Coordinates of C-alpha atoms and ligand atoms in Angstrom, one line a residue:
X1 CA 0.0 0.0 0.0
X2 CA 1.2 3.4 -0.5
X3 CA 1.5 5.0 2.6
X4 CA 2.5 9.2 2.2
X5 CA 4.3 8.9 5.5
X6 CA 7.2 7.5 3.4
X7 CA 8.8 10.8 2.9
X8 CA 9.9 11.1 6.3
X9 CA 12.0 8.0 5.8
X10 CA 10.8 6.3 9.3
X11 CA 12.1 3.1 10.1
X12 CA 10.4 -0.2 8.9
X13 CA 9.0 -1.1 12.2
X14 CA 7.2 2.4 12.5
X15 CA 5.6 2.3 9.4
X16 CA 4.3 -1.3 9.4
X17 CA 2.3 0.1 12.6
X18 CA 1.1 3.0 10.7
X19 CA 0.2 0.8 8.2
X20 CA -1.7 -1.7 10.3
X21 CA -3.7 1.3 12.4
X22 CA -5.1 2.9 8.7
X23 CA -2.9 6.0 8.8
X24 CA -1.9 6.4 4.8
X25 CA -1.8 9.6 4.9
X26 CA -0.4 12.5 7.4
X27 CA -2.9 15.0 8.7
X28 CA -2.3 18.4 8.4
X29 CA -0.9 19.1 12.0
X30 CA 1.3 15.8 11.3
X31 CA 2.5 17.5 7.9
X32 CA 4.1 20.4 10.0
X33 CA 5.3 18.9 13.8
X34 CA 6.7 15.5 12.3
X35 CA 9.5 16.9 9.8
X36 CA 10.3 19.9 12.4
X37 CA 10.4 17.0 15.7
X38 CA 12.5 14.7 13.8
X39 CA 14.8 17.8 13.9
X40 CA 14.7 18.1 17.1
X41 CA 13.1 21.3 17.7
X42 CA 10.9 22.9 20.2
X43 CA 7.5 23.4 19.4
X44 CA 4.5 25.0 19.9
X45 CA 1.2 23.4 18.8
X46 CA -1.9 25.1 18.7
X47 CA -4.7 22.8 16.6
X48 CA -7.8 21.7 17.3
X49 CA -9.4 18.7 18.4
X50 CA -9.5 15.2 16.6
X51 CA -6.7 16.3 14.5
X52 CA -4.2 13.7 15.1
X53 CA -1.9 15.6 17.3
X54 CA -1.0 12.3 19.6
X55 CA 0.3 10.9 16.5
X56 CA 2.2 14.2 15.6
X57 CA 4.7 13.7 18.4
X58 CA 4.6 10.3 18.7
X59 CA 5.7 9.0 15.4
X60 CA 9.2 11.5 15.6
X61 CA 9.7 10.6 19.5
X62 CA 9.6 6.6 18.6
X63 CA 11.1 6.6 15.6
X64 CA 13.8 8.5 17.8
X65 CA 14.2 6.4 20.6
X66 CA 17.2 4.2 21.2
X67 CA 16.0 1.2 21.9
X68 CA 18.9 -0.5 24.6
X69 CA 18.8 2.4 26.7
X70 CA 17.5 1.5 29.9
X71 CA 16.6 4.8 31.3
X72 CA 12.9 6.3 29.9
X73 CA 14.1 9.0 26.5
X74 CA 10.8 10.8 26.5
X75 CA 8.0 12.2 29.2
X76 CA 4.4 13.0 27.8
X77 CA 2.6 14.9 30.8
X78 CA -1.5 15.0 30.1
X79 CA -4.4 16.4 32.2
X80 CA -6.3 13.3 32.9
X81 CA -5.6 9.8 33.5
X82 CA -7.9 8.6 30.9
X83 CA -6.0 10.8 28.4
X84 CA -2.7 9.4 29.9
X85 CA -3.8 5.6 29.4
X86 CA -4.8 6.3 25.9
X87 CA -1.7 8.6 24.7
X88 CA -0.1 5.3 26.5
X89 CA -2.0 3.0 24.3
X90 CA -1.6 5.4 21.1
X91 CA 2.5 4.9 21.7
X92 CA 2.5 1.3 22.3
X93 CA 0.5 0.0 19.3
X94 CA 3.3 2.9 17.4
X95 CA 6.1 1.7 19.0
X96 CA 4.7 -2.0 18.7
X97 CA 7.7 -3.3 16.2
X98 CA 10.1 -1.4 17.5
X99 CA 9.4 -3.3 20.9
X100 CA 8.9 0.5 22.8
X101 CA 8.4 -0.2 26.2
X102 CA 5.7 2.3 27.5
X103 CA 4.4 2.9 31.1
X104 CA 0.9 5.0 32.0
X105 CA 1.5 6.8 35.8
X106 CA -1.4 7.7 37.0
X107 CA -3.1 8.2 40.7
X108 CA -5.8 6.0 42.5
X109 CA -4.0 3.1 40.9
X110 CA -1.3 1.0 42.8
X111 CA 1.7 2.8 42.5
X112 CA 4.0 -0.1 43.3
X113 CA 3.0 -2.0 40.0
X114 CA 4.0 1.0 38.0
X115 CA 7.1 0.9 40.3
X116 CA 8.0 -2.2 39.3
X117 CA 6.8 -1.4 35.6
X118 CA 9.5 1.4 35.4
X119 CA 11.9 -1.3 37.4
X120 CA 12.6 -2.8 34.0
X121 CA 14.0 -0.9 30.5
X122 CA 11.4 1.5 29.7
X123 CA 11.5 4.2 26.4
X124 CA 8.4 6.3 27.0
X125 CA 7.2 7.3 30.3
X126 CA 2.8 8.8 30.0
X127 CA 1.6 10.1 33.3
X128 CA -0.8 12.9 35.2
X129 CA 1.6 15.2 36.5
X130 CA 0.7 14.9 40.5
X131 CA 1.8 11.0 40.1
X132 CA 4.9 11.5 38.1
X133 CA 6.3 13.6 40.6
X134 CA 5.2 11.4 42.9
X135 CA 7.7 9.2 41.2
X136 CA 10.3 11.0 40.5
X137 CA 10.2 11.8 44.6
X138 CA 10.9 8.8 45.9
X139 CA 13.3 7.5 43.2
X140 CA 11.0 5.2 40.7
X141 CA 11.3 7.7 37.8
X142 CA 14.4 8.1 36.4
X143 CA 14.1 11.2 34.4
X144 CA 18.4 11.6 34.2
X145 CA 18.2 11.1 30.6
X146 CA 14.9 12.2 29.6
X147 CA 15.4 13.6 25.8
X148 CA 11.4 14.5 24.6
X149 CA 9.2 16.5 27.2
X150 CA 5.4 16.6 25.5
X151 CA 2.8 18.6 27.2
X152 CA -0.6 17.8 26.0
X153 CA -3.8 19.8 26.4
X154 CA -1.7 22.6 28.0
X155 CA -4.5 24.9 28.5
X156 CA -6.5 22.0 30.5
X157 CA -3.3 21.3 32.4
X158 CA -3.5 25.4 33.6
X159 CA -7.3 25.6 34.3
X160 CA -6.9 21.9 36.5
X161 CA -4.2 24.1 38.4
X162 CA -1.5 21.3 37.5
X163 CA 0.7 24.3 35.6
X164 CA 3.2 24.1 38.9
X165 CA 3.7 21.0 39.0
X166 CA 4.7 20.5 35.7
X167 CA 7.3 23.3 36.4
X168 CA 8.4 21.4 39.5
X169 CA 8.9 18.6 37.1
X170 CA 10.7 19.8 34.8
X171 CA 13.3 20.9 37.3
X172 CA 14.1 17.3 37.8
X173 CA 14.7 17.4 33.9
X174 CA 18.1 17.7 31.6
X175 CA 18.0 20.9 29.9
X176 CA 19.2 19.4 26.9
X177 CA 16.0 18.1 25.8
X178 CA 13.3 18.8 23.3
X179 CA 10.2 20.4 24.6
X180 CA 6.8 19.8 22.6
X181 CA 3.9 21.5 24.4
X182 CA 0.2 21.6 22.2
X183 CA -2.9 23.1 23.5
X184 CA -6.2 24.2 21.5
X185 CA -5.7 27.8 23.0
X186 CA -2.7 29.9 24.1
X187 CA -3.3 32.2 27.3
X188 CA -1.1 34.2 28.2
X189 CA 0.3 32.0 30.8
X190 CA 1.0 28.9 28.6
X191 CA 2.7 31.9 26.2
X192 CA 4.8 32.6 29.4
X193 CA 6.1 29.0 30.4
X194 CA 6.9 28.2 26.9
X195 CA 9.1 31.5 27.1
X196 CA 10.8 30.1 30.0
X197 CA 11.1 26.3 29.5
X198 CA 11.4 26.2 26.0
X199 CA 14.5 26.5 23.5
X200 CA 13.7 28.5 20.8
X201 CA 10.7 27.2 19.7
X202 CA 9.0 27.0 16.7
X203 CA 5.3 27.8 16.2
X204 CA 2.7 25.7 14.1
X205 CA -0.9 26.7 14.3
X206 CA -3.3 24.9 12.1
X207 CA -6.6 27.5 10.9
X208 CA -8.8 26.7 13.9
X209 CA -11.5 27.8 11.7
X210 CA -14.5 25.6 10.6
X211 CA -13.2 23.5 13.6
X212 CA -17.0 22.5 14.3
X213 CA -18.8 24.0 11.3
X214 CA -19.9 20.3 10.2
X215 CA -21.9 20.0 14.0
X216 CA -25.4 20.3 13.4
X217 CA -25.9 22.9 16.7
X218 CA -29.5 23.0 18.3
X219 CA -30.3 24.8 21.7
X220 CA -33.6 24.2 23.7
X221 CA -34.6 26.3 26.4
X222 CA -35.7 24.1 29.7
X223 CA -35.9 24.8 32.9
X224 CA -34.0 22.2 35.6
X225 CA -37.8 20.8 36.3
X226 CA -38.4 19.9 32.7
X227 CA -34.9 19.1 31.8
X228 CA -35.1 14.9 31.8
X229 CA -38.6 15.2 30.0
X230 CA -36.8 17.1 27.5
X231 CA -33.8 14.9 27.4
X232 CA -36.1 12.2 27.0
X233 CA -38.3 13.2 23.9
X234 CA -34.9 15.0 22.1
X235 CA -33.6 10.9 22.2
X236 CA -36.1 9.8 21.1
X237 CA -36.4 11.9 18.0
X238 CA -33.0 11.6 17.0
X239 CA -32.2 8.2 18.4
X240 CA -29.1 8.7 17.7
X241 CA -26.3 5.2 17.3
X242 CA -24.6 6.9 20.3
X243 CA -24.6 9.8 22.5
X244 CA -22.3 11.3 25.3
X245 CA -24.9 13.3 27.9
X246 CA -22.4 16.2 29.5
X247 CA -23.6 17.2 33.1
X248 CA -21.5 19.9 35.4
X249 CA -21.8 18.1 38.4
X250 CA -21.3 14.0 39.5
X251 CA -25.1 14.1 40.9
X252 CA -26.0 15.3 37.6
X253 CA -24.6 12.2 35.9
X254 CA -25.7 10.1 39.0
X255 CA -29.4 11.5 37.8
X256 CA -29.6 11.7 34.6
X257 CA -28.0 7.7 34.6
X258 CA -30.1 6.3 37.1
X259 CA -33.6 7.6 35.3
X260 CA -32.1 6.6 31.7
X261 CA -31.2 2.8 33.5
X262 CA -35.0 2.7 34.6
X263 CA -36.1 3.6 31.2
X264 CA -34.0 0.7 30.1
X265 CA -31.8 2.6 27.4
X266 CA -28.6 1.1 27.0
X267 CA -26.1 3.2 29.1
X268 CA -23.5 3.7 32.0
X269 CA -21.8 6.5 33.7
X270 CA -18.4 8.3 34.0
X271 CA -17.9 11.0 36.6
X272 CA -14.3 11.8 39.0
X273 CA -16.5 10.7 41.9
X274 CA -16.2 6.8 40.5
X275 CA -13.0 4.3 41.3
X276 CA -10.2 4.7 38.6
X277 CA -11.1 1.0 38.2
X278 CA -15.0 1.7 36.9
X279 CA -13.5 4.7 35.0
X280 CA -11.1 2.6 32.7
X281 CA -13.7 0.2 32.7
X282 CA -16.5 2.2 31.1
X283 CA -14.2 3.8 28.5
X284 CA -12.8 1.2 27.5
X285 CA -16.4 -0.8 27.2
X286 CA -17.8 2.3 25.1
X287 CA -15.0 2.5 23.0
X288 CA -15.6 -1.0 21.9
X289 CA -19.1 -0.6 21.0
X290 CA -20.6 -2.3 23.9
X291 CA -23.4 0.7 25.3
X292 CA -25.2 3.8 23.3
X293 CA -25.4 6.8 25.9
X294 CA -22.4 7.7 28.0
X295 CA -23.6 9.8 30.6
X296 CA -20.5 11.9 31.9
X297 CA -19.0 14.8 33.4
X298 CA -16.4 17.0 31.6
X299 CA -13.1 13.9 32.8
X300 CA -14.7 13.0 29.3
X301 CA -14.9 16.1 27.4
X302 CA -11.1 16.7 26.7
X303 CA -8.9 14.8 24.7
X304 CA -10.9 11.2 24.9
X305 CA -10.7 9.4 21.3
X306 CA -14.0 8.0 20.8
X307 CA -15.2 7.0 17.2
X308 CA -17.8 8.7 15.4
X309 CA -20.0 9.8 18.4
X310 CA -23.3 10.4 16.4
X311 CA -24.6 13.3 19.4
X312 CA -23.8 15.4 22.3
X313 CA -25.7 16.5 24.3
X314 CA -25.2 19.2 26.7
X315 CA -27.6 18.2 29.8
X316 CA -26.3 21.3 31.7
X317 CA -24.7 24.3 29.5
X318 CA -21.2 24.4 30.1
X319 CA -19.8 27.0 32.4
X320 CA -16.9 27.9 29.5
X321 CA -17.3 28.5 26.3
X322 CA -13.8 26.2 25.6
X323 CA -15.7 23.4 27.3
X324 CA -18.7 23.8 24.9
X325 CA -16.3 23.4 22.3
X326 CA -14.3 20.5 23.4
X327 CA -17.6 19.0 24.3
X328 CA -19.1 19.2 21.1
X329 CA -16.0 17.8 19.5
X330 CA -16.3 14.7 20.9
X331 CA -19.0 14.1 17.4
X332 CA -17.8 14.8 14.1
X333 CA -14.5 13.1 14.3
X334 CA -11.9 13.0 11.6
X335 CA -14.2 13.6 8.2
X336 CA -17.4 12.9 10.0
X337 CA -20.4 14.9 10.8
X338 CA -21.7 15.9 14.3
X339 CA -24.4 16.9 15.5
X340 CA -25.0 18.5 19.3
X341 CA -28.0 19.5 21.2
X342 CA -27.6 22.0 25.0
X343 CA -30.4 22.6 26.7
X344 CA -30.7 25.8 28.7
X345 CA -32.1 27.0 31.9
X346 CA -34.0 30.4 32.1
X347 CA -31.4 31.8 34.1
X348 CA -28.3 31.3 32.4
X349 CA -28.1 34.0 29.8
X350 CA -24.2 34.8 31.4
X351 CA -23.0 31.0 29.6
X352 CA -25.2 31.5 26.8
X353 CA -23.4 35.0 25.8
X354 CA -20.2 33.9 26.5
X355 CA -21.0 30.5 24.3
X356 CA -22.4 33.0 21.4
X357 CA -19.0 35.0 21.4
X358 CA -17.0 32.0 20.6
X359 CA -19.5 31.1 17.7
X360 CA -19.2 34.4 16.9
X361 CA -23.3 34.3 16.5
X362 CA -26.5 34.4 18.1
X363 CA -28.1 31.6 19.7
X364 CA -31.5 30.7 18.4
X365 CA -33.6 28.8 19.9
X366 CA -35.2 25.4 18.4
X367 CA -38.4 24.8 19.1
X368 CA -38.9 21.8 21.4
X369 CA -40.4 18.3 19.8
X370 CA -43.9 18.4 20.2
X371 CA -45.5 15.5 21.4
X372 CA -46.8 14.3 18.7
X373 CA -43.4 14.4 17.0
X374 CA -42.1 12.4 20.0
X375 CA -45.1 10.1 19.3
X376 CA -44.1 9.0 15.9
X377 CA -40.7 8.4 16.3
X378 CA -41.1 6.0 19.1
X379 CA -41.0 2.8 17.2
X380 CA -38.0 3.8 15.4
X381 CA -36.4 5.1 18.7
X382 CA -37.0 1.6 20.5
X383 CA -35.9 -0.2 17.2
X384 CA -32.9 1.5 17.4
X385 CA -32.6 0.8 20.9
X386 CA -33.3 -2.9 20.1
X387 CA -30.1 -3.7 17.6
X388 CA -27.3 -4.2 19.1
X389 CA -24.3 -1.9 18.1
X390 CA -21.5 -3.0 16.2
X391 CA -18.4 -4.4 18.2
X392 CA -15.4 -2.0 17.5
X393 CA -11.9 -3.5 17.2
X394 CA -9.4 -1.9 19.3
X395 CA -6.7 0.0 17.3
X396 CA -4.6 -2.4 19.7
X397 CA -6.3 -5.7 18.8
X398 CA -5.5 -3.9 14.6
X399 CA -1.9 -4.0 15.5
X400 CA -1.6 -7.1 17.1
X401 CA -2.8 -9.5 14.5
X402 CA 0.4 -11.0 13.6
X403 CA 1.4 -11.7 17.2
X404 CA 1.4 -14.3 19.7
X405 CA 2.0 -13.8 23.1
X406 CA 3.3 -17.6 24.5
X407 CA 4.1 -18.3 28.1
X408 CA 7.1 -20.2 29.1
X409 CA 7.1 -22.3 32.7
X410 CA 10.3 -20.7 33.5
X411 CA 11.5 -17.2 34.9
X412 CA 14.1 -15.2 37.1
X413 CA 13.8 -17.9 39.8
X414 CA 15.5 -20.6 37.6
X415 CA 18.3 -17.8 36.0
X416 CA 16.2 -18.0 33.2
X417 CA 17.2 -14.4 30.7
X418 CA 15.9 -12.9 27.7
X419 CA 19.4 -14.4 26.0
X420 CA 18.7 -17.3 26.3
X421 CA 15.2 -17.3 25.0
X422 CA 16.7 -15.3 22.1
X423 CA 19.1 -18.0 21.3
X424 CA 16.3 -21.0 21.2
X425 CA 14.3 -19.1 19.1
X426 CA 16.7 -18.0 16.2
X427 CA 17.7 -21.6 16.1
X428 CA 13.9 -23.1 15.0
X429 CA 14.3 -22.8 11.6
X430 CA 12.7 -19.8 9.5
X431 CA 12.7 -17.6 13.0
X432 CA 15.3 -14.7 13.1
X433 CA 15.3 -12.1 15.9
X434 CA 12.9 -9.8 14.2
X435 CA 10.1 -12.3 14.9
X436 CA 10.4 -11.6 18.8
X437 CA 8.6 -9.0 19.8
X438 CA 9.0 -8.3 24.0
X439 CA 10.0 -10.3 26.3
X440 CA 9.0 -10.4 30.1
X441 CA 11.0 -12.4 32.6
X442 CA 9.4 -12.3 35.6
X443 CA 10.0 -14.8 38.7
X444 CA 8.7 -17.8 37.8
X445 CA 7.4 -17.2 34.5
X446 CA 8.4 -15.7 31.0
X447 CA 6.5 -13.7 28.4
X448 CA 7.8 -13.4 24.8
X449 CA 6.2 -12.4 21.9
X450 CA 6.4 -13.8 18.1
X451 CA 5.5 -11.5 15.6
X452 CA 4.4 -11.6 12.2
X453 CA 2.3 -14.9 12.3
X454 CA 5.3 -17.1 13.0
X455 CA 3.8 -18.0 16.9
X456 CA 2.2 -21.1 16.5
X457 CA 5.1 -22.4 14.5
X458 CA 7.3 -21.5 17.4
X459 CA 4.8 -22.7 20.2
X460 CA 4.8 -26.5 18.3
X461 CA 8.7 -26.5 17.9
X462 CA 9.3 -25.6 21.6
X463 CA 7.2 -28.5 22.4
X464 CA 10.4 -30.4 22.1
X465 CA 13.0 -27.6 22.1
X466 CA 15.0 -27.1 25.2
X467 CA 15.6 -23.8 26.3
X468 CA 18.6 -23.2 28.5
X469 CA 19.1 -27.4 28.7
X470 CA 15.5 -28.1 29.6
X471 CA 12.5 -28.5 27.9
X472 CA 10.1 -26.2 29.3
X473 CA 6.4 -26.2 30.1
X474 CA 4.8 -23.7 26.8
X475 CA 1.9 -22.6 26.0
X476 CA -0.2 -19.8 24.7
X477 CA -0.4 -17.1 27.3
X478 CA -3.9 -15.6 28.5
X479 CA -4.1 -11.9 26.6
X480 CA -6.2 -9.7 27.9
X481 CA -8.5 -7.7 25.1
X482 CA -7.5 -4.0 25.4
Ligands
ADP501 P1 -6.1 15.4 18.9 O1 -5.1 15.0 20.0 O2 -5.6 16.4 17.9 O3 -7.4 15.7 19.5 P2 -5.9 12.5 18.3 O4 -4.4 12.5 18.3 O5 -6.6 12.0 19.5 O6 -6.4 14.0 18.1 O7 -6.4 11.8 16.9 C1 -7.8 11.7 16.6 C2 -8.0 10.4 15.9 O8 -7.4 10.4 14.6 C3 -7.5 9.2 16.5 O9 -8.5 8.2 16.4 C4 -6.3 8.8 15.7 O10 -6.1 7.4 15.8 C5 -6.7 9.2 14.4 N1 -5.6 9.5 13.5 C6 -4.5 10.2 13.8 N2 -3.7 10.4 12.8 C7 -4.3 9.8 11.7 C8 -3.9 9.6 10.3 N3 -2.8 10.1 9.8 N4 -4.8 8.9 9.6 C9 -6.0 8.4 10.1 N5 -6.4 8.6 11.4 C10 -5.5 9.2 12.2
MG502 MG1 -4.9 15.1 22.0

């Protein structure tokens, strides 16, 4: 296939996972930070939502990376822990051939498993600011040689109040380093740490205009009495494939969830109130396709890649006009169209003006379905509501294909190392080292991957192979879907 990423002469490995995850061609913020990061520079990148900015720095950063360094080459800071697991998830299935190592650090989730994560070789550290210190405190986050510094969502990082801690970080951090920060706006604040942090850098704004021309807009006044009836009805009319319902507050979601639940649509709920646990398990279910309505609160409204989300709707108006905008983006990804629909309370004229100066319009209010409107679309509405959606392959589940994670009986306990695995392997015939993919020797156990197809092959010769003077217990090891 021809793949326009050619020109910037990446490595095999990183263009076989560009290949596999459907990027032929670069987007337009990828046409200007990829050239300038695989010359190292400093940037500044200000572009707006769903336009493949994760991508942008990643592809440079891994096709950078030396691989036998032990010590983590590059540090992506993001706002939220979601964002973190998925720019984590984003550089893995990039980094996939190249065997990247990548680690998510994020808070209310043990931090002694990321510990010993980050115990062994790791290229690309991902991680909420308050938790990376946390790491780089006591000595589990070695940052000594950290080349790549990536600030994402900038802006949301300054309005969270995490801006000082990222400058407490990068204290730890070399100078000599490549800075990357991207935001969708650029106070004046952000304009001020960039002069301060950064090394020159080099601009790249991408025309924010049109950013959500192709979303259909409507706005319905109702008051907070009327506001689920009217939720209701607007569902029903546009029974939409999915929807994300925004609410300001967690007993908003709580709500709004608990009354769709009883009306049987098919839904669940995300909200900073719920375990980090419930949280990744939610997103990670909607992103697959497995409920319509996510009910959430705005830990969903920045950054979160979620296909073709056919509505918004904003169940409370948002309290800032950015937030109406990174809201709405969540539909009309990539080439698609959106549609969004905010109902608003008689007394909230202040978020409405400030909502109409960033549209640079007036508002105009729809008129609300009529009943009988409702009325007629009810059987398609439940139809809708009856078929199940369709599953949606992980980008991770795209990549991996060709592999085969196998388990061997064997680990640290019994002096097994990755050498010696190496060694069996290359001498079944037709396997050379760029078949194994990572390997993971762990105290009584050992993980290794086979790439491109080859893993059954491998699994039936080591039947009768011995590894390290033994033959060894193997067998396919238990993957978990991500
Ligand atoms: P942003 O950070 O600008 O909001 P993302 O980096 O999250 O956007 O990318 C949005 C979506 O576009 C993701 O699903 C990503 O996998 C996809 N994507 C990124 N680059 C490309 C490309 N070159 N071709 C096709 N899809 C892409
Ligand atoms: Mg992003």
């Amino acid at each position: 296939m021809d793949n326009n990423f050619k020109q910037y002469q990446l490595d095999n490995e990183i263009t076989k996972a560009l290949d596999l995850l459907h990027y032929t061609s670069a987007t337009q913020v990828q046409e200007e930070v990829i050239p300038c990061l695989l010359n190292n520079k400093d940037i500044i990148v200000k572009s707006k939502t769903g336009s493949g900015k994760t991508a942008s720095f990643l592809i440079p950063i891994c096709q950078h990376i030396q691989w036998d360094e032990l010590r983590p080459q590059a540090l992506i800071l993001t706002p939220t822990r979601e964002l973190a697991m998925q720019v984590q998830e984003d550089a893995f299935n990039i980094g996939r051939f190249k065997r990247l190592k990548t680690v998510a650090l994020y808070g209310r989730s043990p931090f002694q498993s990321q510990a010993k994560s980050l115990k062994q070789k790791t290229h690309l550290a991902i991680g909420t600011p308050g938790r990376v210190m946390d790491h780089i405190q006591r000595g589990t986050l070695d940052v000594s040689n950290i080349q790549y510094l990536v600030i994402d969502e900038a802006d949301e990082m300054l309005a969270m109040g995490f801006i000082e801690q990222v400058e407490n970080i990068i204290d730890y951090l070399p100078q000599e380093r490549v800075t990357v920060l991207l935001s969708a706006t650029m106070p004046e604040s952000i304009k001020q740490i960039s002069k301060q942090y950064m090394n020159k850098p080099v601009s790249i704004e991408i025309e924010q205009e049109a950013s959500i021309d192709h979303i259909e807009q409507k706005f319905y006044q109702a008051n907070a009495y009327e506001k689920l009836d009217v939720l209701l009805d607007v569902t029903t009319i546009l029974a939409p494939e999915t929807c994300i319902i925004f609410c300001n507050t967690k007993e908003q979601v709580d709500l709004v969830y608990d009354t769709l639940n009883r009306k049987r649509y098919s839904c669940n709920k995300l909200h900073g109130g719920m375990e980090q646990e419930d949280r990744t398990r939610v997103i990670q279910s909607y992103k697959r396709g497995k409920f319509r309505y996510l009910i959430a609160s705005d830990v969903a409204s920045r950054g979160l890649d979620i296909d073709h989300i056919s509505l918004v709707i904003n169940y409370d108006i948002p309290l800032k006009s950015d937030t109406y905008i990174h809201r709405i983006g969540r539909s009309g990804r990539i080439g698609n169209k959106g549609m969004a629909v905010t109902l608003i309370e008689d007394n909230q004229d202040k978020y409405v003006k400030a909502i109409e100066r960033k549209l640079d319009h007036k508002i105009i209010f729809d008129v609300r379905p009529s009943e009988d409107e409702v009325e007629e679309n009810k059987v398609h509405f439940h139809s809708v509501m009856q078929t199940r959606l369709e599953y949606k392959e992980s980008k991770t589940v795209k990549v991996s294909k060709d592999i085969l994670k196998i388990h061997i009986n064997a680990g640290k306990k019994t002096k097994m190392r990755a050498v010696d695995i190496v060694g069996t392997l290359c001498n079944i015939e037709g396997i050379t080292s760029s078949d194994i993919g990572i390997i993971e020797v762990q105290d009584i156990s050992t993980y290794v991957e086979i790439l491109n197809g080859k893993g059954m092959q491998v699994l039936n010769a080591l039947q009768n192979k011995p590894i390290k003077g033994r033959i060894r217990k193997v067998s396919k090891a238990n993957t978990r879907d991500y």
